[in-house]
Amino acid sequence: MSGSSQLVLPSSTSLHRLLNMPGALLDTTMDQLRTLLTVHETRSALRAARALGREQSSVQKQLDTLNRNFQQLCGEPLVVKQGRGKDVLFTPTGESLVELARDTLAEWLDGIHECRRKLGTTVTVGTTRYMLDTLAKAWHHVADEFRERDVDLKVVHIRTKDIWAKLETQEVDLVCGSVVTRSGAGWDRPEFEVIEWRRGGLALLTNLPETVVGERVRVPALRSVPLVVPGAGLIAEFLRGWFGPDYRQGLDIAAEIDEIQYGISLLRSNLVQGAMIVTSGLGVVASNNELREGGGLRVVELSDDSLERLVGVFARTDELAKHPADHPLNLLWSAFKAEAPRP
């Protein structure tokens, strides 16, 4: 190559596009994108300023800058004022750029979280409402070391129906919760590790008289009992395991609910006559008159030899195996083991 030779890059290369990005686009910051999204959510610069903890003039200045830059880039501003006291109007270009900004910021946040997770600077635990105490006990074992090493423990609420999906997609590193398993059987999902806390069954809460529902009911007899059932979650998994995926077709569904408390209140009001399947632990609380919402309801034993509830802590087997013992994920896992009930 002669001294006067130059390297000429084809215009289609990604490097060429990066080197020739418009200055107006390079001047756009993530903070401006966040402001744009906040204005889109709140529909005014004043409300966005309050949400962001800023002066309205600061937010308006960023909007003016974005409008000026994207007028130059796209031929249309992003936001149009509609007069004092009226919501701002987003142009078609503005709406398109809002979606792009939302995706951009979300991908950056997810990417940073994933980098922190791989390095062990963030451990995310998904837990159901009833397992928070379990997490708190394990946390005491590692809290000092996590703080010393600047490791963040992120706790998110998780529903039973989402346990496996959240673990498989690596949205969480560990899960504290309950799953349905075969009675008396060992753990049969090798892709997941489990620290078993306890196993248990189910019970019924009912406002029906003993002449209709006695003190003990076997699962097949549920077909003749009007039931208050959740649309998803642990109880739905039991029903699916007992009666198949179309269990609603063979059962007398008196009402469908989203949460247990609502079902208890529904039965207590006598607006619905029937029974609701609950965990045996909740049944014990109700039978001891410790369930304030359940006053007046009767607890019935639900007998089942096929399925049971496994309460425990779950993690991906490969994720635990690829890290050394002093990795924060394995430290927390060991903490749970230390707190687990002895067989």
mmCIF file of C-alpha atoms in Angstrom:
data_model
loop_
_atom_site.group_PDB
_atom_site.id
_atom_site.type_symbol
_atom_site.label_atom_id
_atom_site.label_comp_id
_atom_site.label_asym_id
_atom_site.label_seq_id
_atom_site.Cartn_x
_atom_site.Cartn_y
_atom_site.Cartn_z
ATOM 1 C CA MET A 1 0.000 0.000 0.000
ATOM 2 C CA SER A 2 1.472 3.395 -1.017
ATOM 3 C CA GLY A 3 1.852 6.238 1.469
ATOM 4 C CA SER A 4 -0.994 8.116 -0.176
ATOM 5 C CA SER A 5 -3.383 5.193 -0.038
ATOM 6 C CA GLN A 6 -6.539 5.519 2.087
ATOM 7 C CA LEU A 7 -8.852 2.926 3.517
ATOM 8 C CA VAL A 8 -12.301 3.506 2.070
ATOM 9 C CA LEU A 9 -15.152 1.784 3.907
ATOM 10 C CA PRO A 10 -18.275 0.791 2.026
ATOM 11 C CA SER A 11 -21.186 2.994 3.018
ATOM 12 C CA SER A 12 -23.201 -0.037 4.088
ATOM 13 C CA THR A 13 -20.926 -1.051 6.959
ATOM 14 C CA SER A 14 -22.063 -0.576 10.540
ATOM 15 C CA LEU A 15 -18.837 1.271 11.337
ATOM 16 C CA HIS A 16 -19.549 3.785 8.594
ATOM 17 C CA ARG A 17 -23.036 4.408 10.006
ATOM 18 C CA LEU A 18 -21.597 4.918 13.482
ATOM 19 C CA LEU A 19 -18.935 7.360 12.274
ATOM 20 C CA ASN A 20 -21.482 9.361 10.312
ATOM 21 C CA MET A 21 -24.302 9.614 12.830
ATOM 22 C CA PRO A 22 -26.000 13.031 12.831
ATOM 23 C CA GLY A 23 -24.823 15.390 15.542
ATOM 24 C CA ALA A 24 -28.420 16.080 16.609
ATOM 25 C CA LEU A 25 -28.845 12.393 17.388
ATOM 26 C CA LEU A 26 -25.504 12.145 19.207
ATOM 27 C CA ASP A 27 -26.577 15.037 21.414
ATOM 28 C CA THR A 28 -29.662 13.133 22.584
ATOM 29 C CA THR A 29 -29.114 11.771 26.094
ATOM 30 C CA MET A 30 -30.778 9.018 28.077
ATOM 31 C CA ASP A 31 -31.931 11.643 30.532
ATOM 32 C CA GLN A 32 -33.763 13.409 27.692
ATOM 33 C CA LEU A 33 -35.348 10.120 26.648
ATOM 34 C CA ARG A 34 -36.468 9.502 30.208
ATOM 35 C CA THR A 35 -38.010 12.967 30.311
ATOM 36 C CA LEU A 36 -39.779 12.328 26.997
ATOM 37 C CA LEU A 37 -41.263 9.091 28.344
ATOM 38 C CA THR A 38 -42.341 10.771 31.573
ATOM 39 C CA VAL A 39 -44.089 13.550 29.659
ATOM 40 C CA HIS A 40 -45.790 10.921 27.508
ATOM 41 C CA GLU A 41 -47.029 9.093 30.628
ATOM 42 C CA THR A 42 -48.171 12.221 32.473
ATOM 43 C CA ARG A 43 -49.248 14.202 29.374
ATOM 44 C CA SER A 44 -47.809 17.503 30.628
ATOM 45 C CA ALA A 45 -44.457 19.111 31.344
ATOM 46 C CA LEU A 46 -45.694 20.265 34.753
ATOM 47 C CA ARG A 47 -46.790 16.791 35.881
ATOM 48 C CA ALA A 48 -43.597 15.283 34.438
ATOM 49 C CA ALA A 49 -41.521 17.804 36.386
ATOM 50 C CA ARG A 50 -43.282 16.814 39.604
ATOM 51 C CA ALA A 51 -42.707 13.122 38.892
ATOM 52 C CA LEU A 52 -39.028 13.734 38.135
ATOM 53 C CA GLY A 53 -38.499 16.108 41.055
ATOM 54 C CA ARG A 54 -37.410 18.945 38.763
ATOM 55 C CA GLU A 55 -38.451 22.442 37.814
ATOM 56 C CA GLN A 56 -40.941 22.705 34.961
ATOM 57 C CA SER A 57 -38.529 24.989 33.106
ATOM 58 C CA SER A 58 -35.900 22.213 33.109
ATOM 59 C CA VAL A 59 -38.334 19.715 31.598
ATOM 60 C CA GLN A 60 -39.577 22.231 29.038
ATOM 61 C CA LYS A 61 -35.994 23.039 28.014
ATOM 62 C CA GLN A 62 -35.340 19.337 27.317
ATOM 63 C CA LEU A 63 -38.560 19.083 25.302
ATOM 64 C CA ASP A 64 -37.600 22.154 23.268
ATOM 65 C CA THR A 65 -34.169 20.632 22.576
ATOM 66 C CA LEU A 66 -35.704 17.307 21.495
ATOM 67 C CA ASN A 67 -38.226 19.101 19.280
ATOM 68 C CA ARG A 68 -35.517 21.165 17.622
ATOM 69 C CA ASN A 69 -33.214 18.175 17.053
ATOM 70 C CA PHE A 70 -35.864 15.847 15.697
ATOM 71 C CA GLN A 71 -37.410 18.559 13.564
ATOM 72 C CA GLN A 72 -33.985 18.652 11.935
ATOM 73 C CA LEU A 73 -33.631 14.854 11.814
ATOM 74 C CA CYS A 74 -37.159 13.786 10.856
ATOM 75 C CA GLY A 75 -38.902 16.918 9.603
ATOM 76 C CA GLU A 76 -41.426 16.985 12.458
ATOM 77 C CA PRO A 77 -41.247 17.905 16.170
ATOM 78 C CA LEU A 78 -42.080 15.298 18.800
ATOM 79 C CA VAL A 79 -44.420 17.301 21.028
ATOM 80 C CA VAL A 80 -46.861 20.127 20.307
ATOM 81 C CA LYS A 81 -48.199 22.470 22.986
ATOM 82 C CA GLN A 82 -51.970 22.864 22.956
ATOM 83 C CA GLY A 83 -52.373 25.886 25.169
ATOM 84 C CA ARG A 84 -52.261 26.704 28.831
ATOM 85 C CA GLY A 85 -53.721 23.987 31.050
ATOM 86 C CA LYS A 86 -54.149 21.500 28.193
ATOM 87 C CA ASP A 87 -52.318 18.188 27.733
ATOM 88 C CA VAL A 88 -49.455 18.123 25.262
ATOM 89 C CA LEU A 89 -49.997 16.454 21.915
ATOM 90 C CA PHE A 90 -47.498 13.920 20.571
ATOM 91 C CA THR A 91 -47.045 13.917 16.814
ATOM 92 C CA PRO A 92 -46.862 10.628 14.878
ATOM 93 C CA THR A 93 -43.070 10.996 14.903
ATOM 94 C CA GLY A 94 -43.224 11.635 18.641
ATOM 95 C CA GLU A 95 -45.278 8.505 19.262
ATOM 96 C CA SER A 96 -42.815 6.424 17.207
ATOM 97 C CA LEU A 97 -39.814 7.856 19.056
ATOM 98 C CA VAL A 98 -41.508 7.276 22.441
ATOM 99 C CA GLU A 99 -41.766 3.559 21.675
ATOM 100 C CA LEU A 100 -38.161 3.488 20.493
ATOM 101 C CA ALA A 101 -37.036 5.325 23.647
ATOM 102 C CA ARG A 102 -38.989 2.955 25.884
ATOM 103 C CA ASP A 103 -37.388 -0.080 24.223
ATOM 104 C CA THR A 104 -33.928 1.495 24.297
ATOM 105 C CA LEU A 105 -33.982 2.327 27.995
ATOM 106 C CA ALA A 106 -35.528 -1.031 28.887
ATOM 107 C CA GLU A 107 -32.825 -2.907 26.952
ATOM 108 C CA TRP A 108 -30.084 -0.920 28.669
ATOM 109 C CA LEU A 109 -31.559 -1.536 32.117
ATOM 110 C CA ASP A 110 -32.015 -5.246 31.374
ATOM 111 C CA GLY A 111 -28.506 -5.475 29.957
ATOM 112 C CA ILE A 112 -26.945 -3.790 32.973
ATOM 113 C CA HIS A 113 -28.926 -6.028 35.309
ATOM 114 C CA GLU A 114 -27.765 -9.107 33.402
ATOM 115 C CA CYS A 115 -24.127 -7.969 33.593
ATOM 116 C CA ARG A 116 -24.458 -7.403 37.331
ATOM 117 C CA ARG A 117 -26.131 -10.779 37.731
ATOM 118 C CA LYS A 118 -23.331 -12.583 35.885
ATOM 119 C CA LEU A 119 -20.697 -10.841 37.990
ATOM 120 C CA GLY A 120 -22.601 -11.573 41.180
ATOM 121 C CA THR A 121 -23.208 -7.931 42.084
ATOM 122 C CA THR A 122 -26.976 -8.450 41.979
ATOM 123 C CA VAL A 123 -28.945 -11.482 43.152
ATOM 124 C CA THR A 124 -32.668 -11.464 42.396
ATOM 125 C CA VAL A 125 -35.028 -13.531 44.544
ATOM 126 C CA GLY A 126 -38.652 -14.057 43.623
ATOM 127 C CA THR A 127 -40.855 -14.877 46.568
ATOM 128 C CA THR A 128 -44.510 -15.448 47.241
ATOM 129 C CA ARG A 129 -46.154 -13.499 50.016
ATOM 130 C CA TYR A 130 -45.991 -16.391 52.460
ATOM 131 C CA MET A 131 -42.252 -17.037 52.011
ATOM 132 C CA LEU A 132 -40.925 -13.595 52.935
ATOM 133 C CA ASP A 133 -40.073 -14.745 56.463
ATOM 134 C CA THR A 134 -38.064 -17.615 55.011
ATOM 135 C CA LEU A 135 -36.030 -15.205 52.889
ATOM 136 C CA ALA A 136 -35.501 -12.922 55.890
ATOM 137 C CA LYS A 137 -34.003 -15.781 57.919
ATOM 138 C CA ALA A 138 -31.563 -16.706 55.150
ATOM 139 C CA TRP A 139 -30.669 -13.058 54.570
ATOM 140 C CA HIS A 140 -29.268 -12.718 58.093
ATOM 141 C CA HIS A 141 -26.539 -15.251 57.188
ATOM 142 C CA VAL A 142 -25.218 -13.237 54.243
ATOM 143 C CA ALA A 143 -26.244 -9.629 54.906
ATOM 144 C CA ASP A 144 -22.874 -8.462 56.238
ATOM 145 C CA GLU A 145 -20.867 -10.052 53.438
ATOM 146 C CA PHE A 146 -23.243 -8.750 50.760
ATOM 147 C CA ARG A 147 -22.873 -5.226 52.147
ATOM 148 C CA GLU A 148 -19.089 -5.542 52.370
ATOM 149 C CA ARG A 149 -18.901 -6.743 48.772
ATOM 150 C CA ASP A 150 -21.509 -4.210 47.577
ATOM 151 C CA VAL A 151 -23.861 -6.955 46.392
ATOM 152 C CA ASP A 152 -27.486 -5.926 45.866
ATOM 153 C CA LEU A 153 -30.289 -8.260 46.919
ATOM 154 C CA LYS A 154 -33.308 -7.575 44.735
ATOM 155 C CA VAL A 155 -36.603 -8.996 46.004
ATOM 156 C CA VAL A 156 -39.597 -9.294 43.660
ATOM 157 C CA HIS A 157 -43.092 -10.612 44.248
ATOM 158 C CA ILE A 158 -43.814 -13.727 42.242
ATOM 159 C CA ARG A 159 -46.968 -15.759 41.723
ATOM 160 C CA THR A 160 -46.994 -19.538 41.775
ATOM 161 C CA LYS A 161 -48.062 -19.762 38.138
ATOM 162 C CA ASP A 162 -44.919 -17.864 37.078
ATOM 163 C CA ILE A 163 -42.259 -19.743 39.071
ATOM 164 C CA TRP A 164 -40.824 -21.907 36.301
ATOM 165 C CA ALA A 165 -41.073 -19.251 33.592
ATOM 166 C CA LYS A 166 -39.271 -16.653 35.725
ATOM 167 C CA LEU A 167 -36.469 -19.108 36.492
ATOM 168 C CA GLU A 168 -36.124 -20.332 32.916
ATOM 169 C CA THR A 169 -35.932 -16.813 31.487
ATOM 170 C CA GLN A 170 -33.434 -15.852 34.235
ATOM 171 C CA GLU A 171 -35.618 -12.989 35.436
ATOM 172 C CA VAL A 172 -34.913 -14.299 38.931
ATOM 173 C CA ASP A 173 -32.006 -16.304 40.336
ATOM 174 C CA LEU A 174 -33.898 -18.007 43.162
ATOM 175 C CA VAL A 175 -37.548 -18.571 43.985
ATOM 176 C CA CYS A 176 -39.152 -19.102 47.386
ATOM 177 C CA GLY A 177 -42.568 -20.605 46.852
ATOM 178 C CA SER A 178 -44.843 -23.622 46.529
ATOM 179 C CA VAL A 179 -45.315 -26.076 43.674
ATOM 180 C CA VAL A 180 -47.458 -29.125 43.059
ATOM 181 C CA THR A 181 -45.728 -32.509 43.151
ATOM 182 C CA ARG A 182 -46.672 -36.166 43.366
ATOM 183 C CA SER A 183 -47.354 -37.405 46.872
ATOM 184 C CA GLY A 184 -44.387 -39.134 48.453
ATOM 185 C CA ALA A 185 -42.271 -38.826 45.295
ATOM 186 C CA GLY A 186 -38.751 -37.492 45.012
ATOM 187 C CA TRP A 187 -37.819 -34.395 43.076
ATOM 188 C CA ASP A 188 -38.220 -35.159 39.361
ATOM 189 C CA ARG A 189 -37.058 -31.950 37.648
ATOM 190 C CA PRO A 190 -33.244 -32.226 37.371
ATOM 191 C CA GLU A 191 -32.973 -28.863 35.603
ATOM 192 C CA PHE A 192 -33.905 -27.238 38.911
ATOM 193 C CA GLU A 193 -32.404 -27.653 42.366
ATOM 194 C CA VAL A 194 -34.725 -27.545 45.364
ATOM 195 C CA ILE A 195 -34.256 -27.025 49.090
ATOM 196 C CA GLU A 196 -37.343 -28.643 50.511
ATOM 197 C CA TRP A 197 -38.964 -26.773 53.368
ATOM 198 C CA ARG A 198 -42.041 -28.875 53.903
ATOM 199 C CA ARG A 199 -44.795 -30.805 52.190
ATOM 200 C CA GLY A 200 -48.458 -30.476 52.867
ATOM 201 C CA GLY A 201 -51.944 -30.923 51.608
ATOM 202 C CA LEU A 202 -55.061 -28.878 51.176
ATOM 203 C CA ALA A 203 -58.280 -28.156 52.997
ATOM 204 C CA LEU A 204 -61.685 -26.636 52.294
ATOM 205 C CA LEU A 205 -63.223 -23.501 53.727
ATOM 206 C CA THR A 206 -66.981 -23.664 53.384
ATOM 207 C CA ASN A 207 -70.235 -22.088 54.447
ATOM 208 C CA LEU A 208 -72.168 -25.246 53.521
ATOM 209 C CA PRO A 209 -73.795 -27.299 56.317
ATOM 210 C CA GLU A 210 -72.347 -30.666 57.391
ATOM 211 C CA THR A 211 -75.308 -32.405 55.777
ATOM 212 C CA VAL A 212 -73.931 -31.261 52.408
ATOM 213 C CA VAL A 213 -70.172 -31.340 53.091
ATOM 214 C CA GLY A 214 -68.970 -33.496 55.975
ATOM 215 C CA GLU A 215 -65.792 -33.180 58.040
ATOM 216 C CA ARG A 216 -63.700 -34.961 55.415
ATOM 217 C CA VAL A 217 -63.945 -34.906 51.619
ATOM 218 C CA ARG A 218 -62.036 -36.968 49.088
ATOM 219 C CA VAL A 219 -60.945 -35.311 45.854
ATOM 220 C CA PRO A 220 -63.395 -37.141 43.497
ATOM 221 C CA ALA A 221 -66.286 -35.838 45.606
ATOM 222 C CA LEU A 222 -65.358 -32.255 44.687
ATOM 223 C CA ARG A 223 -67.311 -32.718 41.471
ATOM 224 C CA SER A 224 -70.541 -32.421 43.455
ATOM 225 C CA VAL A 225 -69.487 -29.427 45.586
ATOM 226 C CA PRO A 226 -70.027 -25.823 44.396
ATOM 227 C CA LEU A 227 -66.505 -24.406 44.314
ATOM 228 C CA VAL A 228 -64.969 -20.954 44.555
ATOM 229 C CA VAL A 229 -61.758 -21.277 42.539
ATOM 230 C CA PRO A 230 -58.895 -19.034 41.409
ATOM 231 C CA GLY A 231 -58.222 -18.590 37.724
ATOM 232 C CA ALA A 232 -54.523 -19.433 38.108
ATOM 233 C CA GLY A 233 -51.922 -20.374 40.672
ATOM 234 C CA LEU A 234 -51.275 -23.278 43.021
ATOM 235 C CA ILE A 235 -54.909 -24.357 43.504
ATOM 236 C CA ALA A 236 -55.544 -24.209 39.767
ATOM 237 C CA GLU A 237 -52.527 -26.496 39.281
ATOM 238 C CA PHE A 238 -54.011 -28.995 41.725
ATOM 239 C CA LEU A 239 -57.362 -28.919 39.918
ATOM 240 C CA ARG A 240 -55.594 -29.414 36.596
ATOM 241 C CA GLY A 241 -53.647 -32.349 38.029
ATOM 242 C CA TRP A 242 -56.764 -33.978 39.472
ATOM 243 C CA PHE A 243 -59.308 -33.385 36.716
ATOM 244 C CA GLY A 244 -57.279 -32.531 33.602
ATOM 245 C CA PRO A 245 -56.780 -29.286 31.650
ATOM 246 C CA ASP A 246 -60.542 -28.873 31.079
ATOM 247 C CA TYR A 247 -61.400 -29.259 34.755
ATOM 248 C CA ARG A 248 -63.916 -26.414 34.605
ATOM 249 C CA GLN A 249 -66.142 -28.527 32.383
ATOM 250 C CA GLY A 250 -66.555 -31.258 35.010
ATOM 251 C CA LEU A 251 -66.852 -29.123 38.142
ATOM 252 C CA ASP A 252 -69.552 -26.929 39.634
ATOM 253 C CA ILE A 253 -67.788 -23.551 39.604
ATOM 254 C CA ALA A 254 -69.819 -21.185 41.769
ATOM 255 C CA ALA A 255 -67.374 -18.294 41.389
ATOM 256 C CA GLU A 256 -63.902 -17.508 40.045
ATOM 257 C CA ILE A 257 -61.622 -15.259 42.105
ATOM 258 C CA ASP A 258 -58.277 -13.492 41.765
ATOM 259 C CA GLU A 259 -57.229 -13.647 45.425
ATOM 260 C CA ILE A 260 -57.934 -15.771 48.481
ATOM 261 C CA GLN A 261 -59.093 -12.879 50.654
ATOM 262 C CA TYR A 262 -61.852 -12.037 48.195
ATOM 263 C CA GLY A 263 -62.990 -15.672 48.102
ATOM 264 C CA ILE A 264 -63.123 -15.827 51.892
ATOM 265 C CA SER A 265 -65.159 -12.609 52.028
ATOM 266 C CA LEU A 266 -67.458 -13.934 49.307
ATOM 267 C CA LEU A 267 -68.216 -17.096 51.280
ATOM 268 C CA ARG A 268 -68.531 -15.208 54.529
ATOM 269 C CA SER A 269 -71.105 -12.864 52.966
ATOM 270 C CA ASN A 270 -73.213 -15.896 51.938
ATOM 271 C CA LEU A 271 -73.668 -14.349 48.515
ATOM 272 C CA VAL A 272 -72.259 -17.657 47.282
ATOM 273 C CA GLN A 273 -72.884 -21.045 48.878
ATOM 274 C CA GLY A 274 -69.922 -23.319 48.360
ATOM 275 C CA ALA A 275 -66.373 -24.227 49.319
ATOM 276 C CA MET A 276 -62.928 -22.868 48.559
ATOM 277 C CA ILE A 277 -59.772 -24.989 48.385
ATOM 278 C CA VAL A 278 -56.949 -23.559 50.529
ATOM 279 C CA THR A 279 -53.591 -24.771 51.810
ATOM 280 C CA SER A 280 -53.661 -26.922 54.928
ATOM 281 C CA GLY A 281 -51.701 -24.214 56.766
ATOM 282 C CA LEU A 282 -54.398 -21.662 56.074
ATOM 283 C CA GLY A 283 -56.953 -24.248 57.148
ATOM 284 C CA VAL A 284 -55.211 -24.617 60.514
ATOM 285 C CA VAL A 285 -55.201 -20.844 60.981
ATOM 286 C CA ALA A 286 -58.907 -20.728 60.180
ATOM 287 C CA SER A 287 -59.746 -23.625 62.523
ATOM 288 C CA ASN A 288 -57.942 -21.809 65.351
ATOM 289 C CA ASN A 289 -60.131 -18.748 64.700
ATOM 290 C CA GLU A 290 -57.028 -16.745 63.789
ATOM 291 C CA LEU A 291 -58.331 -15.816 60.334
ATOM 292 C CA ARG A 292 -60.179 -12.561 60.858
ATOM 293 C CA GLU A 293 -61.854 -12.614 57.439
ATOM 294 C CA GLY A 294 -62.916 -16.235 57.834
ATOM 295 C CA GLY A 295 -65.223 -15.935 60.823
ATOM 296 C CA GLY A 296 -68.211 -18.240 60.499
ATOM 297 C CA LEU A 297 -66.608 -20.528 57.921
ATOM 298 C CA ARG A 298 -66.008 -24.214 58.549
ATOM 299 C CA VAL A 299 -62.731 -26.067 57.834
ATOM 300 C CA VAL A 300 -63.007 -29.441 56.116
ATOM 301 C CA GLU A 301 -60.172 -31.902 55.568
ATOM 302 C CA LEU A 302 -59.466 -32.592 51.878
ATOM 303 C CA SER A 303 -58.096 -36.089 51.420
ATOM 304 C CA ASP A 304 -55.786 -36.789 48.475
ATOM 305 C CA ASP A 305 -53.245 -39.551 47.858
ATOM 306 C CA SER A 306 -52.007 -38.367 44.464
ATOM 307 C CA LEU A 307 -50.699 -34.800 44.778
ATOM 308 C CA GLU A 308 -49.226 -32.639 47.496
ATOM 309 C CA ARG A 309 -47.799 -29.172 47.961
ATOM 310 C CA LEU A 310 -44.020 -28.790 48.124
ATOM 311 C CA VAL A 311 -42.823 -25.594 49.789
ATOM 312 C CA GLY A 312 -39.208 -24.741 49.134
ATOM 313 C CA VAL A 313 -36.483 -22.730 47.472
ATOM 314 C CA PHE A 314 -35.742 -23.329 43.795
ATOM 315 C CA ALA A 315 -32.862 -22.447 41.455
ATOM 316 C CA ARG A 316 -31.527 -23.457 38.049
ATOM 317 C CA THR A 317 -29.118 -26.359 38.449
ATOM 318 C CA ASP A 318 -26.707 -25.114 35.784
ATOM 319 C CA GLU A 319 -26.610 -21.625 37.286
ATOM 320 C CA LEU A 320 -25.555 -22.913 40.702
ATOM 321 C CA ALA A 321 -22.981 -25.266 39.187
ATOM 322 C CA LYS A 322 -21.166 -22.707 37.025
ATOM 323 C CA HIS A 323 -20.289 -20.404 39.928
ATOM 324 C CA PRO A 324 -17.735 -20.983 42.715
ATOM 325 C CA ALA A 325 -18.880 -21.572 46.269
ATOM 326 C CA ASP A 326 -18.166 -17.956 47.298
ATOM 327 C CA HIS A 327 -20.328 -16.490 44.531
ATOM 328 C CA PRO A 328 -23.224 -14.506 46.108
ATOM 329 C CA LEU A 329 -25.812 -16.790 44.517
ATOM 330 C CA ASN A 330 -24.247 -19.889 46.080
ATOM 331 C CA LEU A 331 -23.727 -18.079 49.384
ATOM 332 C CA LEU A 332 -27.435 -17.284 49.554
ATOM 333 C CA TRP A 333 -28.300 -20.838 48.506
ATOM 334 C CA SER A 334 -26.149 -22.173 51.351
ATOM 335 C CA ALA A 335 -27.881 -19.752 53.714
ATOM 336 C CA PHE A 336 -31.232 -21.234 52.781
ATOM 337 C CA LYS A 337 -29.822 -24.718 53.374
ATOM 338 C CA ALA A 338 -28.673 -23.660 56.835
ATOM 339 C CA GLU A 339 -32.210 -22.513 57.680
ATOM 340 C CA ALA A 340 -34.049 -25.442 56.109
ATOM 341 C CA PRO A 341 -35.904 -27.737 58.553
ATOM 342 C CA ARG A 342 -34.021 -30.922 59.308
ATOM 343 C CA PRO A 343 -35.584 -34.143 57.959
#
